[in-house]
Coordinates of C-alpha atoms in Angstrom, one line a residue:
Chain A
M1 CA -0.3 0.0 0.1
R2 CA 3.1 2.2 0.8
S3 CA 4.0 1.7 -2.7
L4 CA 0.6 2.6 -4.3
L5 CA 0.7 5.7 -2.1
I6 CA 4.5 6.9 -3.5
I7 CA 3.5 5.7 -7.1
A8 CA 0.6 7.8 -7.1
L9 CA 2.4 11.2 -5.6
L10 CA 5.1 10.8 -8.3
A11 CA 2.4 10.4 -10.8
L12 CA 0.9 13.4 -9.7
L13 CA 3.7 15.7 -9.7
V14 CA 4.6 14.6 -13.2
A15 CA 1.2 15.3 -14.4
C16 CA 1.3 18.8 -12.6
R17 CA 4.7 19.5 -13.8
R18 CA 4.3 22.5 -16.2
E19 CA 6.6 22.4 -19.6
T20 CA 8.3 25.8 -20.0
E21 CA 8.5 27.5 -23.2
D22 CA 11.8 26.6 -23.4
E23 CA 11.8 23.1 -23.1
R24 CA 9.0 23.0 -25.7
G25 CA 11.0 25.0 -28.2
M26 CA 14.0 22.9 -27.8
E27 CA 12.6 20.0 -28.9
E28 CA 11.4 21.6 -32.5
N29 CA 14.3 24.6 -32.5
P30 CA 17.5 23.5 -31.4
L31 CA 20.1 26.0 -30.3
F32 CA 22.3 26.9 -33.4
S33 CA 25.8 25.1 -33.1
L34 CA 28.0 28.2 -33.4
Q35 CA 31.2 27.8 -34.5
L36 CA 33.8 30.2 -32.8
P37 CA 37.7 30.6 -33.3
V38 CA 40.3 29.2 -30.5
G39 CA 39.6 31.7 -27.6
F40 CA 36.4 33.2 -28.6
S41 CA 33.6 33.4 -25.9
F42 CA 30.2 32.4 -26.7
P43 CA 28.6 35.9 -27.9
S44 CA 25.8 37.1 -25.0
N45 CA 22.3 37.5 -26.4
P46 CA 18.9 38.6 -24.7
A47 CA 17.0 36.3 -23.1
E48 CA 14.0 36.5 -25.3
N49 CA 16.3 35.7 -28.5
P50 CA 18.2 33.1 -28.3
L51 CA 20.2 32.1 -30.8
T52 CA 18.2 28.8 -32.5
D53 CA 18.5 26.9 -36.0
A54 CA 15.4 28.5 -37.0
S55 CA 16.1 32.0 -35.8
V56 CA 19.3 32.5 -38.0
R57 CA 17.8 30.6 -41.2
L58 CA 15.0 33.2 -40.9
G59 CA 17.3 35.9 -40.3
K60 CA 19.7 34.8 -42.8
A61 CA 16.4 34.7 -45.0
L62 CA 15.4 38.1 -44.4
F63 CA 18.7 39.8 -44.5
F64 CA 19.0 38.8 -48.2
D65 CA 15.4 39.7 -48.9
T66 CA 14.9 42.9 -51.0
R67 CA 11.3 43.1 -50.0
L68 CA 12.5 44.7 -46.9
S69 CA 12.8 48.2 -48.7
R70 CA 10.0 50.2 -50.3
T71 CA 10.7 49.5 -53.8
N72 CA 12.1 46.0 -53.6
T73 CA 15.5 46.6 -54.8
I74 CA 17.3 46.9 -51.5
S75 CA 18.2 44.4 -48.7
C76 CA 20.7 44.3 -46.2
A77 CA 23.3 42.3 -48.4
S78 CA 23.1 44.9 -50.8
C79 CA 25.1 47.2 -48.8
H80 CA 26.9 44.3 -46.6
H81 CA 27.9 42.1 -49.1
V82 CA 29.4 38.4 -47.7
D83 CA 32.7 38.3 -50.1
R84 CA 33.6 41.5 -48.6
A85 CA 33.1 40.6 -44.7
F86 CA 29.8 41.7 -44.7
S87 CA 30.9 45.8 -45.6
D88 CA 30.1 47.9 -49.1
T89 CA 32.7 48.8 -52.0
V90 CA 31.7 52.3 -52.4
P91 CA 32.2 55.1 -50.0
L92 CA 28.3 55.6 -49.2
S93 CA 25.9 53.2 -50.0
V94 CA 23.4 53.4 -52.3
G95 CA 19.5 53.0 -50.9
V96 CA 16.5 53.0 -52.6
D97 CA 16.0 55.1 -55.6
G98 CA 19.7 55.9 -55.9
A99 CA 19.7 57.7 -52.5
T100 CA 22.9 57.6 -50.6
G101 CA 24.0 58.0 -46.8
M102 CA 26.1 60.1 -44.9
R103 CA 28.5 57.4 -43.7
N104 CA 30.6 54.0 -45.1
S105 CA 28.8 50.8 -44.0
P106 CA 30.7 48.4 -41.5
T107 CA 32.1 45.0 -41.6
L108 CA 29.4 43.1 -39.6
A109 CA 32.1 40.6 -38.7
N110 CA 32.1 40.2 -34.7
V111 CA 29.2 42.4 -34.2
A112 CA 28.2 39.9 -31.7
Y113 CA 30.5 41.3 -29.3
H114 CA 29.4 45.0 -29.6
T115 CA 27.8 46.8 -26.7
S116 CA 26.9 49.6 -29.0
F117 CA 26.0 50.0 -32.9
F118 CA 26.2 52.4 -35.7
R119 CA 29.6 54.3 -35.9
D120 CA 28.2 56.8 -33.2
G121 CA 27.0 53.9 -31.2
G122 CA 23.7 55.6 -31.0
V123 CA 21.6 52.0 -30.4
P124 CA 22.0 49.8 -27.6
T125 CA 21.1 46.7 -29.1
L126 CA 21.8 44.3 -32.2
E127 CA 17.9 44.1 -32.3
R128 CA 17.4 47.7 -32.4
Q129 CA 19.5 48.2 -35.2
V130 CA 17.3 46.4 -37.6
I131 CA 14.8 49.1 -37.6
A132 CA 17.1 52.0 -38.5
P133 CA 18.0 50.9 -42.5
V134 CA 14.2 49.4 -42.7
H135 CA 13.2 52.9 -41.8
D136 CA 15.9 55.4 -43.3
E137 CA 14.6 57.2 -46.4
V138 CA 17.9 56.9 -47.5
E139 CA 18.4 52.9 -47.1
M140 CA 15.1 50.9 -47.6
D141 CA 12.6 53.5 -47.2
H142 CA 10.1 51.1 -45.8
N143 CA 7.8 50.4 -42.6
I144 CA 9.0 47.2 -41.1
T145 CA 5.3 46.8 -40.4
L146 CA 4.5 46.5 -43.4
A147 CA 7.1 44.6 -44.6
A148 CA 6.1 41.8 -42.0
E149 CA 2.6 42.0 -43.5
T150 CA 4.0 41.3 -46.7
L151 CA 6.3 38.8 -45.9
R152 CA 4.1 37.1 -43.0
D153 CA 2.0 34.6 -45.2
L154 CA 4.7 33.5 -47.4
E155 CA 7.2 30.6 -46.7
P156 CA 10.0 30.0 -45.3
Y157 CA 9.0 33.0 -43.0
R158 CA 5.3 31.7 -41.9
S159 CA 7.1 28.4 -40.8
L160 CA 10.3 29.4 -39.6
S161 CA 8.4 32.7 -37.5
M162 CA 6.6 30.2 -35.6
K163 CA 9.4 28.0 -34.8
A164 CA 11.9 30.5 -34.1
Y165 CA 9.4 32.9 -32.0
G166 CA 6.0 31.1 -31.8
R167 CA 4.4 33.8 -33.6
P168 CA 3.6 35.0 -36.9
L169 CA 6.6 37.4 -38.6
D170 CA 5.9 41.2 -36.8
P171 CA 8.8 43.8 -36.3
F172 CA 9.6 41.9 -33.4
V173 CA 10.3 38.9 -34.9
I174 CA 12.1 40.4 -38.2
T175 CA 14.5 42.7 -35.5
R176 CA 15.2 39.2 -33.5
A177 CA 15.8 37.0 -36.1
I178 CA 18.1 39.7 -38.3
A179 CA 20.3 40.1 -34.9
S180 CA 20.5 36.5 -34.8
Y181 CA 22.1 36.0 -38.3
E182 CA 24.2 38.7 -37.6
R183 CA 25.2 37.2 -34.2
T184 CA 26.7 34.2 -36.1
L185 CA 29.2 36.5 -38.5
I186 CA 32.2 35.6 -36.4
S187 CA 35.6 36.6 -38.0
G188 CA 38.7 34.9 -36.4
W189 CA 40.1 32.1 -38.8
S190 CA 42.9 34.4 -40.7
R191 CA 46.4 33.1 -41.1
Y192 CA 47.2 36.0 -38.1
D193 CA 44.8 34.0 -35.8
R194 CA 46.7 30.3 -37.0
Y195 CA 50.1 32.4 -36.2
L196 CA 48.9 33.1 -32.8
Q197 CA 47.9 29.5 -31.8
G198 CA 51.6 28.3 -32.7
E199 CA 51.4 27.3 -36.4
A200 CA 54.3 29.6 -37.0
S201 CA 54.5 29.3 -40.8
A202 CA 51.1 30.5 -41.5
M203 CA 52.6 34.0 -41.7
T204 CA 55.1 35.2 -44.2
D205 CA 58.3 36.8 -42.6
A206 CA 57.0 40.1 -44.0
E207 CA 54.0 39.4 -42.2
V208 CA 55.5 39.2 -39.4
R209 CA 57.7 42.1 -39.4
G210 CA 54.4 44.3 -40.1
M211 CA 53.0 42.5 -37.0
Q212 CA 55.9 43.3 -34.6
L213 CA 55.5 47.0 -36.0
F214 CA 52.0 46.8 -35.6
N215 CA 52.5 46.0 -31.9
S216 CA 55.3 48.2 -31.4
E217 CA 54.7 51.3 -29.2
T218 CA 56.5 53.6 -31.9
L219 CA 53.3 53.0 -34.4
N220 CA 50.9 52.7 -31.0
C221 CA 48.1 51.0 -33.3
T222 CA 46.7 48.6 -30.5
A223 CA 45.9 51.7 -28.4
C224 CA 42.8 51.3 -30.1
H225 CA 43.1 48.2 -32.8
G226 CA 43.9 45.8 -29.8
G227 CA 42.1 43.0 -28.0
F228 CA 40.8 39.5 -30.0
D229 CA 38.6 41.9 -32.3
L230 CA 41.6 44.3 -32.9
S231 CA 38.9 46.9 -31.7
D232 CA 38.4 48.3 -28.4
H233 CA 35.0 49.2 -29.6
D234 CA 35.2 52.4 -28.2
F235 CA 35.3 56.0 -29.9
H236 CA 38.0 58.2 -30.8
N237 CA 38.4 61.2 -33.0
V238 CA 41.6 60.3 -35.1
G239 CA 41.9 64.1 -36.7
Q240 CA 40.7 63.1 -39.8
Y241 CA 39.3 66.6 -40.3
L242 CA 39.8 70.2 -38.6
Q243 CA 36.0 70.5 -39.0
Y244 CA 33.9 67.7 -39.3
A245 CA 30.7 67.7 -41.5
D246 CA 29.7 64.5 -39.0
S247 CA 29.6 65.3 -35.8
G248 CA 29.9 61.5 -35.0
R249 CA 29.5 60.4 -31.3
A250 CA 28.2 63.8 -30.1
R251 CA 25.0 63.3 -32.3
I252 CA 24.3 60.9 -29.8
T253 CA 25.6 62.5 -26.6
L254 CA 25.5 66.3 -27.6
R255 CA 28.6 66.7 -25.6
S256 CA 31.1 68.6 -27.8
Q257 CA 33.9 66.5 -26.6
D258 CA 32.4 63.7 -28.5
N259 CA 32.6 66.1 -31.9
G260 CA 34.3 64.0 -34.6
K261 CA 34.8 60.9 -32.3
F262 CA 33.7 57.5 -34.1
K263 CA 33.4 53.7 -33.0
T264 CA 37.1 51.9 -33.9
P265 CA 36.2 49.6 -36.3
T266 CA 37.6 45.9 -36.3
L267 CA 41.1 45.4 -38.6
R268 CA 39.8 42.0 -39.0
N269 CA 39.5 41.4 -42.9
I270 CA 40.6 44.9 -43.4
A271 CA 42.2 44.0 -46.9
L272 CA 38.5 43.4 -48.1
T273 CA 36.3 46.6 -46.8
A274 CA 37.8 49.1 -48.4
P275 CA 37.1 52.1 -48.8
Y276 CA 37.9 53.5 -45.3
M277 CA 37.0 55.9 -42.4
H278 CA 33.7 56.4 -41.2
N279 CA 33.0 58.4 -44.4
G280 CA 34.8 55.7 -47.2
S281 CA 37.2 58.7 -47.9
M282 CA 40.2 56.5 -48.0
A283 CA 40.5 54.4 -50.7
T284 CA 43.6 52.0 -50.0
L285 CA 45.1 51.1 -46.8
E286 CA 48.4 52.9 -47.9
E287 CA 46.2 56.0 -47.5
V288 CA 45.1 55.1 -43.9
I289 CA 48.5 54.4 -42.7
E290 CA 49.6 57.7 -44.4
H291 CA 46.8 59.8 -42.3
F292 CA 47.7 57.7 -39.0
A293 CA 51.6 58.2 -39.7
S294 CA 51.2 62.0 -39.6
G295 CA 49.7 61.8 -36.5
G296 CA 46.5 63.4 -38.1
L297 CA 44.9 67.3 -37.9
P298 CA 45.3 69.0 -34.5
H299 CA 41.4 68.5 -33.7
A300 CA 40.5 69.9 -30.5
N301 CA 39.2 66.1 -29.6
R302 CA 42.4 64.5 -31.2
D303 CA 43.1 61.5 -29.2
P304 CA 46.1 61.9 -27.5
E305 CA 46.8 58.5 -28.7
M306 CA 47.5 59.9 -31.9
R307 CA 51.0 60.5 -32.7
S308 CA 53.1 60.3 -35.5
F309 CA 55.7 58.2 -36.8
A310 CA 58.0 57.2 -39.6
L311 CA 57.7 54.3 -41.8
T312 CA 61.0 53.4 -44.3
S313 CA 60.2 51.8 -47.4
E314 CA 60.6 48.3 -46.4
E315 CA 58.3 48.8 -43.2
R316 CA 55.4 50.1 -44.9
P317 CA 54.7 47.2 -47.4
D318 CA 55.1 44.8 -44.3
L319 CA 52.8 46.5 -42.3
I320 CA 50.3 46.3 -45.4
A321 CA 51.5 42.9 -45.4
F322 CA 50.4 41.6 -41.8
L323 CA 47.0 44.1 -42.1
N324 CA 46.4 41.2 -45.4
A325 CA 46.8 38.4 -43.0
L326 CA 43.8 39.3 -40.9
T327 CA 41.5 38.1 -43.6
D328 CA 39.5 35.0 -42.8
D329 CA 40.2 31.7 -44.5
R330 CA 36.4 31.3 -44.5
S331 CA 33.5 32.8 -45.3
L332 CA 31.7 34.8 -42.3
D333 CA 28.6 33.1 -43.1
Q334 CA 28.2 29.6 -41.4
V335 CA 24.8 29.4 -42.0
P336 CA 23.4 26.4 -44.5
Chain B
M1 CA 2.6 -3.8 13.3
R2 CA 2.6 -2.0 9.9
S3 CA 0.2 -4.4 8.4
D4 CA -2.7 -4.0 11.0
R5 CA -3.2 -0.3 9.6
N6 CA -6.6 0.3 8.1
P7 CA -6.2 0.2 4.0
R8 CA -9.5 2.0 3.7
S9 CA -7.8 4.8 6.0
R10 CA -4.8 4.9 3.6
L11 CA -6.8 5.4 0.4
W12 CA -8.2 8.1 2.3
W13 CA -5.0 9.7 2.6
V14 CA -4.3 9.5 -1.1
A15 CA -7.4 11.0 -2.1
C16 CA -6.6 14.2 0.3
L17 CA -3.0 14.4 -1.1
T18 CA -4.2 14.1 -4.5
V19 CA -7.0 16.9 -4.0
L20 CA -4.1 18.7 -2.3
F21 CA -1.6 18.3 -5.1
V22 CA -4.0 19.1 -8.1
A23 CA -5.0 22.8 -5.9
A24 CA -1.3 23.3 -5.8
C25 CA -0.6 23.0 -9.6
R26 CA -3.9 25.0 -10.9
T27 CA -2.9 28.2 -12.4
D28 CA -5.1 31.0 -11.0
D29 CA -6.7 33.4 -13.4
P30 CA -4.9 36.6 -14.2
I31 CA -6.3 39.5 -12.3
P32 CA -7.7 41.6 -14.6
P33 CA -5.8 45.2 -15.4
G34 CA -7.1 48.3 -12.7
G35 CA -7.4 45.6 -10.2
G36 CA -10.8 44.6 -11.0
N37 CA -12.0 47.7 -10.1
T38 CA -15.1 48.6 -11.8
A39 CA -15.9 51.4 -10.4
M40 CA -14.2 53.6 -13.3
G41 CA -15.7 56.7 -15.1
T42 CA -14.1 58.1 -18.1
L43 CA -12.5 61.5 -18.5
R44 CA -13.3 62.6 -22.3
I45 CA -10.8 65.1 -23.3
Q46 CA -11.4 66.5 -26.4
V47 CA -8.2 67.9 -27.9
V48 CA -8.3 71.3 -29.9
P49 CA -5.5 72.4 -32.1
Q50 CA -5.8 76.1 -33.0
W51 CA -3.9 79.1 -34.7
E52 CA -4.5 82.2 -33.6
G53 CA -8.2 81.0 -32.0
A54 CA -9.3 79.1 -35.4
P55 CA -9.4 75.6 -36.1
F56 CA -5.9 74.5 -37.0
A57 CA -5.2 72.8 -39.9
P58 CA -1.6 71.4 -41.7
Y59 CA -0.5 72.6 -45.1
T60 CA -2.6 75.6 -44.5
E61 CA -0.4 79.1 -44.9
Y62 CA 0.1 81.1 -41.5
R63 CA 1.6 83.9 -40.9
A64 CA 4.8 83.1 -38.2
P65 CA 6.7 85.7 -36.1
H66 CA 8.2 88.4 -38.3
D67 CA 5.5 88.0 -40.8
Y68 CA 6.8 85.1 -42.3
R69 CA 4.9 82.9 -44.3
F70 CA 4.3 79.5 -42.7
Q71 CA 2.5 76.2 -43.1
V72 CA 2.6 73.2 -40.5
E73 CA 3.1 69.6 -42.1
F74 CA 3.5 67.3 -39.7
L75 CA 2.5 68.0 -35.6
R76 CA 2.7 65.3 -33.3
L77 CA 3.7 64.9 -29.4
Y78 CA 3.4 62.7 -26.9
L79 CA 1.9 63.1 -23.3
S80 CA 2.8 60.4 -20.5
D81 CA 2.6 59.5 -17.3
I82 CA -0.9 61.0 -17.2
R83 CA -1.9 61.6 -14.1
L84 CA -4.9 63.5 -12.0
V85 CA -4.4 65.7 -9.2
D86 CA -6.6 66.4 -5.9
A87 CA -6.2 67.4 -2.5
N88 CA -4.7 64.4 -1.7
G89 CA -1.8 64.2 -4.3
E90 CA -1.7 62.6 -7.3
T91 CA -3.8 59.3 -9.1
K92 CA -1.9 57.6 -12.2
V93 CA -4.5 57.3 -15.1
D94 CA -2.5 56.4 -18.5
P95 CA 1.2 56.1 -19.1
V96 CA 1.3 57.5 -23.1
R97 CA -0.8 59.3 -25.5
L98 CA 0.3 60.4 -28.6
L99 CA -1.7 63.5 -30.0
D100 CA -1.7 63.6 -33.5
L101 CA -3.0 67.4 -34.6
N102 CA -2.8 66.6 -38.4
N103 CA -6.3 65.8 -38.5
G104 CA -8.2 68.7 -36.4
A105 CA -10.2 68.2 -33.1
F106 CA -10.3 64.8 -31.5
N107 CA -11.6 62.8 -28.5
M108 CA -8.8 61.4 -25.9
E109 CA -10.9 59.2 -23.4
L110 CA -9.3 58.3 -20.0
A111 CA -10.5 55.2 -17.7
V112 CA -10.3 57.6 -14.3
P113 CA -11.6 56.7 -10.7
A114 CA -13.9 58.7 -9.0
G115 CA -13.1 62.0 -7.2
T116 CA -13.0 65.7 -7.6
W117 CA -9.9 66.9 -9.2
Y118 CA -7.8 70.1 -9.4
G119 CA -6.5 68.9 -13.0
V120 CA -4.3 66.5 -15.2
R121 CA -0.6 66.4 -14.7
A122 CA 1.4 64.7 -17.6
G123 CA 4.9 64.8 -19.0
L124 CA 5.5 66.5 -22.1
G125 CA 7.3 63.7 -24.5
L126 CA 8.8 60.3 -22.6
P127 CA 10.1 59.7 -19.3
P128 CA 13.2 57.8 -19.7
E129 CA 12.1 54.4 -19.0
L130 CA 9.6 54.9 -22.1
N131 CA 11.8 57.0 -23.9
H132 CA 14.5 54.1 -24.1
T133 CA 12.0 51.0 -24.9
D134 CA 12.7 48.9 -28.1
P135 CA 9.3 50.3 -30.4
S136 CA 9.8 46.6 -32.0
L137 CA 8.2 45.5 -28.5
Y138 CA 4.7 47.0 -28.9
G139 CA 2.0 46.4 -31.4
S140 CA 1.1 48.6 -34.5
D141 CA -1.6 50.3 -32.6
H142 CA 0.1 51.2 -29.5
P143 CA 1.4 54.7 -29.2
L144 CA 5.3 53.6 -29.2
S145 CA 4.8 51.5 -32.1
V146 CA 7.7 51.9 -34.8
N147 CA 4.6 52.7 -37.1
T148 CA 4.2 56.3 -35.5
G149 CA 6.9 57.3 -37.0
M150 CA 8.2 59.0 -33.7
S151 CA 11.0 56.7 -32.7
W152 CA 14.8 58.2 -33.5
N153 CA 15.7 54.9 -35.0
W154 CA 19.8 55.7 -35.4
A155 CA 19.5 56.6 -31.3
N156 CA 18.2 55.1 -28.5
G157 CA 14.7 57.1 -27.9
Y158 CA 11.6 58.7 -29.5
K159 CA 11.0 62.0 -30.7
F160 CA 8.4 64.1 -28.1
V161 CA 7.2 66.6 -30.3
L162 CA 7.6 66.3 -34.1
F163 CA 7.1 69.8 -35.7
D164 CA 7.6 70.1 -39.4
G165 CA 6.6 72.7 -42.1
R166 CA 7.8 74.7 -44.7
Y167 CA 8.3 78.4 -44.7
N168 CA 9.2 81.9 -46.6
P169 CA 10.8 84.8 -44.9
D170 CA 9.4 87.3 -47.4
P171 CA 6.0 87.9 -46.3
L172 CA 5.2 89.2 -49.9
S173 CA 6.5 86.1 -51.9
T174 CA 3.8 84.5 -53.5
T175 CA 6.0 81.5 -54.5
P176 CA 5.0 78.1 -53.3
L177 CA 6.7 77.6 -49.8
L178 CA 10.0 75.2 -49.9
A179 CA 12.3 76.3 -47.1
P180 CA 11.8 73.2 -44.6
F181 CA 11.5 73.5 -41.3
S182 CA 11.7 70.5 -39.0
V183 CA 12.3 70.4 -35.3
H184 CA 11.9 67.2 -33.4
T185 CA 12.4 67.5 -29.8
G186 CA 13.5 64.5 -27.5
M187 CA 16.7 63.0 -25.6
D188 CA 15.8 63.1 -21.5
T189 CA 16.6 66.7 -21.3
C190 CA 13.8 67.6 -23.3
Y191 CA 11.3 66.2 -20.7
T192 CA 9.3 68.3 -18.7
T193 CA 5.8 68.1 -16.9
V194 CA 2.8 70.0 -17.6
D195 CA 0.1 71.1 -15.6
L196 CA -3.2 71.0 -17.5
F197 CA -5.5 72.3 -15.0
P198 CA -8.8 74.1 -15.9
A199 CA -10.0 77.2 -14.1
L200 CA -12.3 75.1 -11.6
P201 CA -12.2 71.5 -10.2
F202 CA -13.7 69.2 -12.3
T203 CA -15.8 65.6 -10.6
T204 CA -15.3 62.1 -12.1
A205 CA -17.9 59.4 -11.2
S206 CA -18.3 55.6 -12.2
N207 CA -19.9 54.7 -15.2
T208 CA -20.0 58.2 -16.2
I209 CA -18.2 60.6 -18.9
T210 CA -17.1 64.0 -17.6
D211 CA -16.1 66.3 -20.8
L212 CA -13.0 68.6 -20.5
T213 CA -11.0 70.2 -23.5
L214 CA -7.7 70.9 -24.2
R215 CA -6.9 73.6 -26.6
I216 CA -3.7 73.6 -28.3
D217 CA -2.2 76.6 -29.4
V218 CA -0.3 76.0 -32.6
D219 CA 0.6 79.3 -33.4
G220 CA 2.0 79.2 -30.0
F221 CA 4.7 76.7 -30.5
L222 CA 6.6 79.3 -32.3
Q223 CA 6.1 82.3 -30.0
T224 CA 4.8 82.3 -25.9
G225 CA 6.4 85.1 -24.0
P226 CA 10.1 85.9 -24.6
D227 CA 11.0 82.4 -26.4
T228 CA 10.4 83.3 -30.2
I229 CA 11.5 81.1 -32.9
D230 CA 12.7 83.0 -35.8
V231 CA 12.1 79.7 -38.5
A232 CA 14.6 81.6 -41.2
V233 CA 17.3 80.7 -38.4
E234 CA 16.1 78.4 -35.9
N235 CA 14.6 75.4 -38.4
Q236 CA 16.4 72.4 -37.5
S237 CA 16.8 70.3 -34.7
H238 CA 17.1 66.1 -34.7
G239 CA 18.5 65.3 -31.3
G240 CA 20.9 68.2 -31.9
N241 CA 20.6 71.8 -31.6
L242 CA 19.4 71.5 -28.2
P243 CA 19.0 75.1 -27.5
L244 CA 16.2 75.0 -30.1
A245 CA 14.7 71.8 -29.1
L246 CA 14.6 73.2 -25.4
K247 CA 12.6 76.4 -26.7
L248 CA 10.0 74.4 -28.4
T249 CA 9.4 72.3 -25.3
R250 CA 8.8 75.5 -23.3
N251 CA 6.6 77.2 -26.0
V252 CA 4.6 73.8 -26.5
A253 CA 4.2 73.7 -22.8
N254 CA 3.0 77.3 -22.8
S255 CA 0.5 76.5 -25.3
L256 CA -1.6 73.9 -23.9
H257 CA -4.9 75.0 -21.9
M258 CA -7.1 72.9 -20.2
Q259 CA -10.9 74.1 -20.2

């Protein structure tokens, strides 16, 4: 009789236990197997937006869909090309009806590790970032709600949206899904990385000499371009102009001391992401090195870490060779 | 000794425990909004936008300060943290409303408790806890939805007052108005509180509609007291130009009159 009592209680406990949404979702929608380079931590993501197979597949489909734009001509990929480490080839990207913006489209490599978005850091999450290009009149010039209504009943959106988020496609789903896909764009498989992991032959002698220059106190590149992403993700004025047409970080903070400051870009895949600087005003790495060697113009907010240096005719190609060694050996896109 | 226990008694205990567990697992119905209070009344505020005492209409040419030719094309603003004020303090009634002034007069209805009130107190704009929320979290009909065009998508916040139009500083000109005027206030520093008190206290009662009128003097947005906006030189603010944004905020706050 005692056994009967115990069995009855256990049966009731099991029956009463409420299956959580996470558990239900896990059965149908497993977590995405994100491949990470050696030493990279798993990027954090909001609790309401777990990185799942369905969310990243949905995000990828949306990322390449021109129907997010008013004219059905511009997708995220129009300005973030896969073969350019998800950056653009022109100084200012072209949006609907030939409109152009005011800043160069940055690479999306490793945005999973950023804590603010856009070159001025105005938006705090990858999810919220998605809304801006869809609505910006010089980019997609659309309404994210209207775009969702257009795509909601179409496949694969209908089924992936339900699977990933348990709801039909809407602004919440679009922003979460595209953010999920962007979180998978990991860069860390370059010859430089292999060299750091002990593969001495991964880089040429010239590239190694360039790396030593890069890391030297004289050039001081690592003051801002350090760490696993070769960026501090902070904001700096590098003396590009005496008067900036674009106030940069100050647009957000309204502080004069932030005028002309822009977020440090990663140097990963830098050979693929020309043109350079916040406005794409420098076409080549040679031009960029020339600028930094000059120490920049004496703007009031110029970063104190900006200091001039001289490179010999042998050192300059070595430095550029090193920057070329930062290109990934594989595509950033790991979503089938 | 154990075998001496009465089997019927054990079955009784199993039954009791079953009832106990089922009761413990039961999910309660959610408490309805407002705590289930059914004694609410309705405060119906007729919002009446005017230009120099006449009904305001967008795309209508008016005269701005300095006799400039001027027309408004889009005009919206947020009221938030809406409270009723009485002798005992404040009673919250609504977190946020978007007033779209482009379509003439309209009614804004608020569910309110019974009482006698001095007036309405509200935030002009959005408090930080709303200003920095994600617009994609809200349904398409919500005042904070991305559909309203009031979120600054490149920044972490909303426009508090959206005031767009065109002008020509030559009062004698006859050409179409082309020069754009676009002042969008926002940022936490532009958030301010306005007291919308009618001349006399008013009473609300359960299941009863109480009417008030909120007159909005749109012409006052360009000039109230010493704060005159010279649209020929002060015509752009999108997060920057804080002095102009604050001037417009003061003018708007001084142009709202509850009657």
